[in-house]
Each structure stands twice: as structure tokens, then as C-alpha cells.
């Protein structure tokens, strides 16, 4: 991609999100590498200008991991799209009506302090020492481009990692001592069970997601800061929704929370 391509693709996604305008195709040449896709993501962050309160991490399909040289991808979460439900309750979230929209039950880390790189790298011990806790949570994944997820990780990274928000629910009781398999999750959409899982679903669990995110951000001259949140990867599936949907997220060791899905409008995009 040329510098002009990067600018044009980033600007098209930022404008489409700002105006809640649906795109009928990827707006320009698709990046050929993840390095190019992150250049688009960084340009979009620069053009958008809103404060970032954290990051989402998603798995890369095993068939694509070798070609892309990664097992995870990441994307930013804007502060205004973070819903905090410390005791459970209901979050009213927005998605792009006619675009891609999905909810995902995710173990969600909150940083108690900056995650500084150490000589030994971002080890489990280094990460655990920087965490305030791991919470029940949900990603609101949405893009103005309905085919974004189907096109694949290069497209997803280019459009803000396909993120439109996060719910940070109650802290998981015993988060710092439980085995990953015993930290279970399930999501119901419109009253029907949509999927079940556990913290073991993203290979290596939440700490591996945070480690790969920290390495990714370091390479981009960024870092995880005190108060940041991290959506550590879907555990029960990618549950596609449309405005008007209602969902419930249930995690072992935490009160449940509910989600009301609304359409983003041009004065409150995602
Ligand atoms: C819907 C996203 O593009 C995928 C994702 O967030 C995940 O797999 O996790």
C-alpha cells in the first residue's frame, strides 16, 4: 500500500463510523500484511482523535496464522464506548445497522498500573502484577462494512479491529487463582443460548492475549496504561445481532449482565 492508500482507507473507515454510513465494499486496496493493516489502524486513530481506553484482542483462524505470522490481532476501544457495570445490570450499546454487528462474551482485564516491559519480557508474573482484576465482559463488535469479518484479519485490523465498544462487568471472584477451564461463560441472545465457553478458549487464555497485545503495542510505540481495559478474546462464539436484540452474559463467579442493542446514529457513531 502507498501512503496515500493508507490515508484513504483509514479516512473512509473513520468517516463511515462518524456518519454511521454503511460501506458496500472494502474502501481501497486490502493491506497485504498485518504490518500494513496496523499502519491503517494507526492512521485511523490519528484521524479520529478520540481517547482510547483499552484494546480488544481476537484470535486468528489457524489456517491463516502462518501466512500472517500471528495468532492474535488487536484493535482499539474508544473511551466513550466503554460501559462499566460493576454489579451487573443493563448496558445500552450501539452497532452499525446494516453493517457487521456481533456480541462476544470475553474475560476482560483491567490494568492497575502501566504494564512496563521488563528484561525478562511480558511474563505471566509481570502481567499478573499489573492487573487490577479480570472481569466478566463483552465485546460489541461492529463495523460499517458488513463483510469485514468475512474478508478476514487484514480487513478487521484496518477498521479499528472491528470494535464498537466494551462492557466491563463485575470482577470474577478468584480470578487470580482459578484454572482457565473452571472460569466459564455463556451468552444468551433473545432468550436463547447462543454459546458456552471458558477462559481457556483463546489458546493460552487471557494472559497470552495480554502478552501478545503488549508486544504489538510496544512495536507500535504504544503501551498498556493504568486503567486500560483489555477484551481478551471471544469465549462462546461470535454472536451476530441486529438493533433491537437483547442479550445476557453469564460468567461463573460474577453477577450476570444484560445488553440492549441499538443502532448507531450519525451524531453518536461507534
Ligand atoms: C468479530 C471480530 O472480528 C472477531 C473477534 O473479536 C474475536 O474473534 O474475538
mmCIF file of N, CA, C and O and ligand atoms in Angstrom, residues 56-59 73 100 102 104 106 139 141 148-149 156 161-162 233-234 238, ligand 1:
data_model
loop_
_atom_site.group_PDB
_atom_site.id
_atom_site.type_symbol
_atom_site.label_atom_id
_atom_site.label_comp_id
_atom_site.label_asym_id
_atom_site.label_seq_id
_atom_site.Cartn_x
_atom_site.Cartn_y
_atom_site.Cartn_z
ATOM 1 N N UNK A 56 -9.022 -4.477 22.210
ATOM 2 C CA UNK A 56 -9.574 -5.823 22.067
ATOM 3 C C UNK A 56 -8.525 -6.721 21.426
ATOM 4 O O UNK A 56 -7.695 -6.246 20.625
ATOM 5 N N UNK A 57 -8.564 -7.980 21.801
ATOM 6 C CA UNK A 57 -7.668 -8.974 21.211
ATOM 7 C C UNK A 57 -8.547 -10.079 20.637
ATOM 8 O O UNK A 57 -9.528 -10.492 21.276
ATOM 9 N N UNK A 58 -8.225 -10.548 19.435
ATOM 10 C CA UNK A 58 -9.006 -11.619 18.808
ATOM 11 C C UNK A 58 -8.052 -12.669 18.258
ATOM 12 O O UNK A 58 -6.929 -12.354 17.855
ATOM 13 N N UNK A 59 -8.520 -13.898 18.207
ATOM 14 C CA UNK A 59 -7.713 -14.972 17.645
ATOM 15 C C UNK A 59 -7.698 -14.895 16.121
ATOM 16 O O UNK A 59 -8.637 -14.389 15.504
ATOM 17 N N UNK A 73 -4.872 -10.820 16.759
ATOM 18 C CA UNK A 73 -4.879 -9.455 16.232
ATOM 19 C C UNK A 73 -5.488 -8.547 17.292
ATOM 20 O O UNK A 73 -6.157 -9.039 18.211
ATOM 21 N N UNK A 100 -21.605 -4.907 10.007
ATOM 22 C CA UNK A 100 -21.336 -6.122 10.781
ATOM 23 C C UNK A 100 -21.628 -5.788 12.241
ATOM 24 O O UNK A 100 -21.239 -4.724 12.731
ATOM 25 N N UNK A 102 -21.902 -7.902 16.201
ATOM 26 C CA UNK A 102 -21.897 -9.144 16.985
ATOM 27 C C UNK A 102 -21.558 -8.831 18.440
ATOM 28 O O UNK A 102 -20.935 -7.807 18.747
ATOM 29 N N UNK A 104 -19.817 -10.667 21.958
ATOM 30 C CA UNK A 104 -18.921 -11.764 22.334
ATOM 31 C C UNK A 104 -18.674 -11.706 23.837
ATOM 32 O O UNK A 104 -18.321 -10.644 24.358
ATOM 33 N N UNK A 106 -16.439 -12.078 26.829
ATOM 34 C CA UNK A 106 -14.971 -12.064 26.937
ATOM 35 C C UNK A 106 -14.519 -11.766 28.369
ATOM 36 O O UNK A 106 -15.059 -10.869 29.016
ATOM 37 N N UNK A 139 -17.504 -7.941 24.286
ATOM 38 C CA UNK A 139 -17.165 -7.030 23.193
ATOM 39 C C UNK A 139 -18.419 -6.714 22.404
ATOM 40 O O UNK A 139 -19.272 -7.575 22.175
ATOM 41 N N UNK A 141 -18.777 -5.914 18.848
ATOM 42 C CA UNK A 141 -18.009 -5.883 17.605
ATOM 43 C C UNK A 141 -18.917 -5.324 16.519
ATOM 44 O O UNK A 141 -20.027 -5.831 16.323
ATOM 45 N N UNK A 148 -16.784 -7.227 6.652
ATOM 46 C CA UNK A 148 -15.448 -7.056 7.263
ATOM 47 C C UNK A 148 -14.887 -8.361 7.821
ATOM 48 O O UNK A 148 -13.754 -8.747 7.517
ATOM 49 N N UNK A 149 -15.688 -9.047 8.630
ATOM 50 C CA UNK A 149 -15.188 -10.264 9.273
ATOM 51 C C UNK A 149 -14.934 -11.368 8.258
ATOM 52 O O UNK A 149 -13.984 -12.139 8.380
ATOM 53 N N UNK A 156 -10.161 -6.652 9.253
ATOM 54 C CA UNK A 156 -10.583 -6.374 10.635
ATOM 55 C C UNK A 156 -9.612 -5.401 11.303
ATOM 56 O O UNK A 156 -10.026 -4.412 11.924
ATOM 57 N N UNK A 161 -10.079 -2.890 14.358
ATOM 58 C CA UNK A 161 -10.219 -4.227 14.935
ATOM 59 C C UNK A 161 -11.662 -4.697 15.010
ATOM 60 O O UNK A 161 -11.959 -5.635 15.742
ATOM 61 N N UNK A 162 -12.550 -4.036 14.245
ATOM 62 C CA UNK A 162 -13.979 -4.415 14.252
ATOM 63 C C UNK A 162 -14.595 -4.134 15.617
ATOM 64 O O UNK A 162 -15.525 -4.835 16.032
ATOM 65 N N UNK A 233 -10.548 -11.853 24.171
ATOM 66 C CA UNK A 233 -10.890 -12.801 23.101
ATOM 67 C C UNK A 233 -12.201 -13.515 23.381
ATOM 68 O O UNK A 233 -12.552 -13.785 24.536
ATOM 69 N N UNK A 234 -12.908 -13.814 22.292
ATOM 70 C CA UNK A 234 -14.242 -14.411 22.454
ATOM 71 C C UNK A 234 -14.148 -15.807 23.066
ATOM 72 O O UNK A 234 -13.197 -16.555 22.804
ATOM 73 N N UNK A 238 -18.955 -15.870 18.101
ATOM 74 C CA UNK A 238 -19.216 -14.511 17.608
ATOM 75 C C UNK A 238 -20.710 -14.482 17.296
ATOM 76 O O UNK A 238 -21.151 -15.083 16.314
HETATM 77 C C1 LIG B 1 -15.887 -10.182 15.350
HETATM 78 C C2 LIG B 1 -14.413 -9.977 15.482
HETATM 79 O O1 LIG B 1 -13.916 -9.580 14.244
HETATM 80 C C3 LIG B 1 -13.713 -11.239 15.945
HETATM 81 C C4 LIG B 1 -13.355 -11.185 17.357
HETATM 82 O O2 LIG B 1 -13.439 -10.175 18.015
HETATM 83 C C5 LIG B 1 -12.884 -12.410 18.030
HETATM 84 O O3 LIG B 1 -12.733 -13.439 17.375
HETATM 85 O O4 LIG B 1 -12.655 -12.350 19.269
#
